[in-house]
mmCIF file of C-alpha atoms in Angstrom:
data_model
loop_
_atom_site.group_PDB
_atom_site.id
_atom_site.type_symbol
_atom_site.label_atom_id
_atom_site.label_comp_id
_atom_site.label_asym_id
_atom_site.label_seq_id
_atom_site.Cartn_x
_atom_site.Cartn_y
_atom_site.Cartn_z
ATOM 1 C CA MET B 1 0.016 -0.023 0.005
ATOM 2 C CA ASP B 2 2.866 2.448 0.980
ATOM 3 C CA SER B 3 4.726 1.647 -2.262
ATOM 4 C CA HIS B 4 1.681 2.404 -4.258
ATOM 5 C CA ARG B 5 1.131 5.807 -2.439
ATOM 6 C CA SER B 6 4.735 6.787 -3.135
ATOM 7 C CA LYS B 7 3.877 6.773 -6.889
ATOM 8 C CA ILE B 8 1.054 9.196 -6.471
ATOM 9 C CA PRO B 9 2.435 12.744 -7.169
ATOM 10 C CA ARG B 10 1.323 15.805 -5.301
ATOM 11 C CA GLN B 11 0.948 17.774 -8.585
ATOM 12 C CA LEU B 12 -0.142 16.969 -12.201
ATOM 13 C CA PHE B 13 1.275 18.619 -15.252
ATOM 14 C CA HIS B 14 -1.064 19.265 -18.250
ATOM 15 C CA VAL B 15 -0.103 19.989 -21.750
ATOM 16 C CA ILE B 16 -2.409 22.525 -23.374
ATOM 17 C CA LEU B 17 -2.422 23.323 -27.159
ATOM 18 C CA THR B 18 -4.032 26.405 -28.461
ATOM 19 C CA THR B 19 -4.458 27.303 -32.026
ATOM 20 C CA SER B 20 -5.157 30.779 -33.441
ATOM 21 C CA HIS B 21 -6.432 31.802 -36.884
ATOM 22 C CA LEU B 22 -6.436 35.582 -36.359
ATOM 23 C CA LYS B 23 -4.858 36.418 -39.685
ATOM 24 C CA LYS B 24 -7.525 34.446 -41.483
ATOM 25 C CA ASN B 25 -10.267 36.302 -39.695
ATOM 26 C CA PRO B 26 -8.870 39.333 -37.976
ATOM 27 C CA ASN B 27 -12.278 40.688 -36.924
ATOM 28 C CA ASN B 28 -13.342 37.524 -35.051
ATOM 29 C CA LEU B 29 -11.360 35.467 -32.527
ATOM 30 C CA VAL B 30 -11.487 31.817 -33.490
ATOM 31 C CA GLU B 31 -9.275 29.763 -31.242
ATOM 32 C CA SER B 32 -9.292 26.018 -30.367
ATOM 33 C CA VAL B 33 -7.951 24.693 -27.109
ATOM 34 C CA ARG B 34 -7.058 21.109 -26.513
ATOM 35 C CA VAL B 35 -5.443 19.074 -23.788
ATOM 36 C CA PRO B 36 -3.298 16.242 -25.358
ATOM 37 C CA GLY B 37 -2.317 14.832 -22.056
ATOM 38 C CA THR B 38 -1.618 14.926 -18.314
ATOM 39 C CA TYR B 39 1.573 13.820 -16.767
ATOM 40 C CA THR B 40 2.900 12.899 -13.339
ATOM 41 C CA SER B 41 6.228 14.733 -13.749
ATOM 42 C CA LEU B 42 7.362 18.070 -15.200
ATOM 43 C CA PRO B 43 10.130 16.634 -17.298
ATOM 44 C CA ALA B 44 7.701 14.223 -18.920
ATOM 45 C CA ALA B 45 5.200 17.033 -19.641
ATOM 46 C CA LYS B 46 7.987 19.125 -21.136
ATOM 47 C CA ALA B 47 9.031 16.290 -23.427
ATOM 48 C CA ALA B 48 5.395 15.828 -24.529
ATOM 49 C CA ALA B 49 4.940 19.561 -25.083
ATOM 50 C CA HIS B 50 7.969 19.691 -27.328
ATOM 51 C CA SER B 51 6.760 16.732 -29.411
ATOM 52 C CA CYS B 52 3.036 17.812 -29.383
ATOM 53 C CA LEU B 53 2.761 19.365 -32.875
ATOM 54 C CA PHE B 54 4.792 16.574 -34.458
ATOM 55 C CA ASP B 55 2.699 13.902 -32.883
ATOM 56 C CA ALA B 56 -0.299 15.661 -34.444
ATOM 57 C CA GLY B 57 1.177 15.276 -37.823
ATOM 58 C CA TYR B 58 2.758 18.598 -38.420
ATOM 59 C CA GLU B 59 6.390 18.893 -39.806
ATOM 60 C CA ARG B 60 9.052 21.324 -38.788
ATOM 61 C CA ASP B 61 9.398 23.085 -42.212
ATOM 62 C CA TRP B 62 5.715 23.977 -42.128
ATOM 63 C CA PHE B 63 6.535 26.673 -39.581
ATOM 64 C CA ASP B 64 8.131 29.974 -40.214
ATOM 65 C CA VAL B 65 8.633 30.316 -36.466
ATOM 66 C CA TYR B 66 9.312 27.456 -34.064
ATOM 67 C CA GLU B 67 10.580 28.594 -30.634
ATOM 68 C CA THR B 68 11.131 26.523 -27.492
ATOM 69 C CA ASN B 69 13.585 28.747 -25.592
ATOM 70 C CA THR B 70 11.980 29.856 -22.436
ATOM 71 C CA ASP B 71 14.576 32.752 -22.114
ATOM 72 C CA VAL B 72 13.185 34.101 -25.421
ATOM 73 C CA PHE B 73 9.683 34.048 -24.108
ATOM 74 C CA GLU B 74 10.647 35.586 -20.844
ATOM 75 C CA TYR B 75 12.416 38.585 -22.410
ATOM 76 C CA SER B 76 9.841 39.083 -25.181
ATOM 77 C CA SER B 77 6.698 41.147 -25.052
ATOM 78 C CA LEU B 78 4.441 38.130 -25.216
ATOM 79 C CA HIS B 79 1.313 38.548 -23.097
ATOM 80 C CA GLU B 80 0.774 34.763 -22.726
ATOM 81 C CA ARG B 81 4.227 33.550 -21.880
ATOM 82 C CA THR B 82 3.301 31.924 -18.503
ATOM 83 C CA GLY B 83 3.810 28.199 -18.852
ATOM 84 C CA LEU B 84 4.602 28.533 -22.538
ATOM 85 C CA ALA B 85 6.748 25.624 -23.898
ATOM 86 C CA VAL B 86 6.407 25.967 -27.693
ATOM 87 C CA LEU B 87 5.458 28.952 -29.930
ATOM 88 C CA ALA B 88 5.034 28.141 -33.637
ATOM 89 C CA VAL B 89 3.711 30.119 -36.403
ATOM 90 C CA ALA B 90 2.805 28.300 -39.635
ATOM 91 C CA ASN B 91 3.366 29.671 -43.154
ATOM 92 C CA ASP B 92 -0.234 30.869 -43.464
ATOM 93 C CA GLY B 93 0.017 32.807 -40.090
ATOM 94 C CA THR B 94 -1.714 30.280 -37.865
ATOM 95 C CA THR B 95 -0.179 30.442 -34.432
ATOM 96 C CA PHE B 96 0.295 27.443 -32.165
ATOM 97 C CA ARG B 97 1.056 27.704 -28.524
ATOM 98 C CA VAL B 98 1.782 24.705 -26.318
ATOM 99 C CA ARG B 99 1.705 25.430 -22.571
ATOM 100 C CA ILE B 100 2.139 23.468 -19.440
ATOM 101 C CA ASN B 101 -0.243 24.082 -16.592
ATOM 102 C CA THR B 102 0.135 22.669 -13.084
ATOM 103 C CA THR B 103 -2.625 21.646 -10.752
ATOM 104 C CA PRO B 104 -2.790 19.766 -7.340
ATOM 105 C CA ASN B 105 -3.323 16.033 -7.767
ATOM 106 C CA THR B 106 -6.458 16.111 -5.632
ATOM 107 C CA ARG B 107 -7.860 12.961 -7.262
ATOM 108 C CA GLY B 108 -4.667 10.878 -6.499
ATOM 109 C CA LEU B 109 -4.016 9.959 -10.038
ATOM 110 C CA SER B 110 -0.946 8.110 -11.105
ATOM 111 C CA SER B 111 0.665 6.503 -14.213
ATOM 112 C CA ASP B 112 2.220 3.171 -14.953
ATOM 113 C CA LEU B 113 3.387 4.185 -18.399
ATOM 114 C CA PRO B 114 7.067 4.836 -19.245
ATOM 115 C CA ASP B 115 6.211 8.492 -20.398
ATOM 116 C CA ASN B 116 4.292 9.140 -17.164
ATOM 117 C CA ARG B 117 1.150 9.951 -18.912
ATOM 118 C CA VAL B 118 -2.177 9.649 -17.023
ATOM 119 C CA THR B 119 -4.441 7.201 -18.886
ATOM 120 C CA THR B 120 -7.619 7.961 -16.893
ATOM 121 C CA PRO B 121 -10.151 9.703 -18.973
ATOM 122 C CA LEU B 122 -10.428 13.314 -17.683
ATOM 123 C CA TYR B 123 -12.624 16.233 -18.157
ATOM 124 C CA TYR B 124 -10.950 19.682 -17.728
ATOM 125 C CA VAL B 125 -12.666 22.886 -16.625
ATOM 126 C CA ILE B 126 -10.786 25.503 -18.540
ATOM 127 C CA GLN B 127 -10.837 29.200 -18.132
ATOM 128 C CA ALA B 128 -9.629 31.362 -21.069
ATOM 129 C CA ASP B 129 -9.290 35.173 -20.647
ATOM 130 C CA ALA B 130 -9.460 37.262 -23.864
ATOM 131 C CA GLU B 131 -9.176 41.038 -24.521
ATOM 132 C CA TYR B 132 -9.500 43.202 -27.513
ATOM 133 C CA ASP B 133 -6.527 45.280 -28.522
ATOM 134 C CA ALA B 134 -6.926 47.997 -31.234
ATOM 135 C CA ASP B 135 -3.559 47.000 -32.714
ATOM 136 C CA GLU B 136 -3.597 43.185 -32.193
ATOM 137 C CA GLY B 137 -7.340 42.498 -32.452
ATOM 138 C CA SER B 138 -8.883 39.897 -30.104
ATOM 139 C CA ALA B 139 -6.484 37.522 -28.409
ATOM 140 C CA ILE B 140 -6.315 34.980 -25.560
ATOM 141 C CA ARG B 141 -4.267 36.337 -22.801
ATOM 142 C CA ASP B 142 -4.378 33.407 -20.471
ATOM 143 C CA VAL B 143 -5.610 29.801 -20.467
ATOM 144 C CA ILE B 144 -5.659 27.893 -17.137
ATOM 145 C CA ILE B 145 -7.093 24.555 -15.915
ATOM 146 C CA GLU B 146 -9.355 25.337 -13.056
ATOM 147 C CA LYS B 147 -10.038 21.770 -12.029
ATOM 148 C CA ILE B 148 -10.140 18.253 -13.398
ATOM 149 C CA PHE B 149 -12.840 15.583 -12.986
ATOM 150 C CA GLU B 150 -13.496 12.039 -14.058
ATOM 151 C CA SER B 151 -17.110 12.684 -15.289
ATOM 152 C CA TYR B 152 -18.578 15.308 -17.628
ATOM 153 C CA GLU B 153 -21.446 15.962 -15.141
ATOM 154 C CA GLU B 154 -19.143 16.790 -12.282
ATOM 155 C CA ALA B 155 -17.114 19.117 -14.596
ATOM 156 C CA GLU B 156 -20.121 20.766 -15.940
ATOM 157 C CA ALA B 157 -21.583 21.517 -12.525
ATOM 158 C CA PHE B 158 -18.322 23.104 -11.390
ATOM 159 C CA ALA B 159 -17.882 25.050 -14.699
ATOM 160 C CA ARG B 160 -21.346 26.760 -14.437
ATOM 161 C CA THR B 161 -20.331 28.460 -11.167
ATOM 162 C CA ALA B 162 -16.546 28.812 -11.841
ATOM 163 C CA LEU B 163 -16.693 32.628 -12.172
ATOM 164 C CA LEU B 164 -19.058 33.049 -9.174
ATOM 165 C CA SER B 165 -18.278 33.051 -5.401
ATOM 166 C CA GLU B 166 -20.751 33.015 -2.645
ATOM 167 C CA GLU B 167 -17.993 33.723 -0.133
ATOM 168 C CA ASP B 168 -16.815 36.844 -2.005
ATOM 169 C CA GLY B 169 -20.173 37.830 -2.972
ATOM 170 C CA ILE B 170 -19.583 37.584 -6.767
ATOM 171 C CA THR B 171 -22.746 37.046 -8.673
ATOM 172 C CA LYS B 172 -23.820 37.091 -12.389
ATOM 173 C CA GLU B 173 -24.850 40.644 -11.917
ATOM 174 C CA ASP B 174 -21.313 41.694 -11.266
ATOM 175 C CA PHE B 175 -20.515 41.211 -14.874
ATOM 176 C CA ALA B 176 -21.312 43.620 -17.750
ATOM 177 C CA GLU B 177 -22.423 40.594 -19.688
ATOM 178 C CA TYR B 178 -23.049 36.990 -18.583
ATOM 179 C CA HIS B 179 -24.120 34.027 -20.884
ATOM 180 C CA GLU B 180 -24.616 30.538 -19.788
ATOM 181 C CA ALA B 181 -25.615 27.438 -21.772
ATOM 182 C CA VAL B 182 -29.104 26.250 -21.103
ATOM 183 C CA ALA B 183 -29.701 22.883 -19.390
ATOM 184 C CA ASN B 184 -28.567 19.930 -21.475
ATOM 185 C CA GLU B 185 -26.552 22.121 -23.977
ATOM 186 C CA LYS B 186 -22.757 22.093 -24.138
ATOM 187 C CA ASP B 187 -22.199 25.612 -25.384
ATOM 188 C CA CYS B 188 -23.668 29.035 -24.816
ATOM 189 C CA GLY B 189 -23.192 30.489 -28.295
ATOM 190 C CA TYR B 190 -19.549 31.501 -27.996
ATOM 191 C CA GLY B 191 -17.882 28.384 -29.223
ATOM 192 C CA GLU B 192 -17.787 24.670 -29.025
ATOM 193 C CA ASN B 193 -17.795 23.360 -25.357
ATOM 194 C CA VAL B 194 -17.918 26.975 -23.966
ATOM 195 C CA LEU B 195 -20.538 26.779 -21.174
ATOM 196 C CA VAL B 196 -20.125 30.181 -19.836
ATOM 197 C CA HIS B 197 -19.092 33.573 -21.367
ATOM 198 C CA ALA B 198 -18.779 36.637 -19.292
ATOM 199 C CA VAL B 199 -17.501 40.160 -19.790
ATOM 200 C CA SER B 200 -16.143 42.400 -17.018
ATOM 201 C CA ASP B 201 -16.660 46.099 -16.765
ATOM 202 C CA TYR B 202 -13.235 46.634 -18.149
ATOM 203 C CA GLY B 203 -13.981 44.584 -21.349
ATOM 204 C CA VAL B 204 -12.207 41.388 -20.417
ATOM 205 C CA ASN B 205 -13.980 38.293 -21.672
ATOM 206 C CA TYR B 206 -14.027 35.086 -19.568
ATOM 207 C CA LEU B 207 -14.777 31.776 -21.280
ATOM 208 C CA ILE B 208 -15.341 28.685 -19.189
ATOM 209 C CA SER B 209 -15.377 25.347 -20.975
ATOM 210 C CA VAL B 210 -15.298 21.655 -20.329
ATOM 211 C CA ILE B 211 -13.113 19.443 -22.603
ATOM 212 C CA LYS B 212 -11.877 15.889 -22.561
ATOM 213 C CA ASN B 213 -8.260 14.829 -22.800
ATOM 214 C CA GLN B 214 -7.241 13.060 -25.924
ATOM 215 C CA VAL B 215 -3.901 12.127 -27.354
ATOM 216 C CA LEU B 216 -3.405 14.069 -30.579
ATOM 217 C CA GLU B 217 -3.272 12.213 -33.810
ATOM 218 C CA ALA B 218 -3.271 13.552 -37.286
ATOM 219 C CA THR B 219 -6.700 12.144 -37.914
ATOM 220 C CA HIS B 220 -8.175 13.528 -34.709
ATOM 221 C CA LEU B 221 -7.260 17.234 -34.856
ATOM 222 C CA ALA B 222 -10.854 18.390 -34.964
ATOM 223 C CA GLU B 223 -12.007 16.306 -31.862
ATOM 224 C CA ALA B 224 -11.849 17.027 -28.098
ATOM 225 C CA SER B 225 -11.316 20.700 -28.405
ATOM 226 C CA MET B 226 -12.748 23.921 -27.093
ATOM 227 C CA ARG B 227 -13.444 26.449 -29.963
ATOM 228 C CA ILE B 228 -13.936 30.049 -29.048
ATOM 229 C CA SER B 229 -15.632 32.612 -31.239
ATOM 230 C CA PHE B 230 -17.082 36.041 -30.547
#
């Protein structure tokens, strides 16, 4: 029993892939968010992040920019550099960002695989914050995993109240806009799997979604993703 417990890490490391098509449609944010995998060690997550796009079927010469140096991210003017492991820009201007997000291992998950990937089917409650900039247009500024669950129903229930707080007195009325998917629907009109969309008084857009983990394969790029549009 003790030897099994020693294999359970205190933290989990999630690989998040976001894809932006802003140059194709500069007036409308269209971005997909996927979680290719969750890992029990940071080195394993970094290795997975660096191979993520190639595992999905892309090739290095398809990208005009392919950067993995964290020092470059740190000293650049990137808004979304937190947790960034890969920044790639394709020939057509499509931008790919691969991030690593860390959460507590509250569910006691572990892995028996050599690559430390968690094989348990997981549902992620993800918060994406987006802003509109007159020069850059709409852009995702931050993407974080709020919590993970082993059933969609649990994840959905949490997602619907993720922006609210009874303790802090935060209600739907505190937002300039607040949209929520109706019962039995999986989106609220602001993209696939986006259950909640809210706008602050300062114009920041908050999008809460539930997506399932899925190993990326070239034939499955359109599946298990969160697509944002507004």
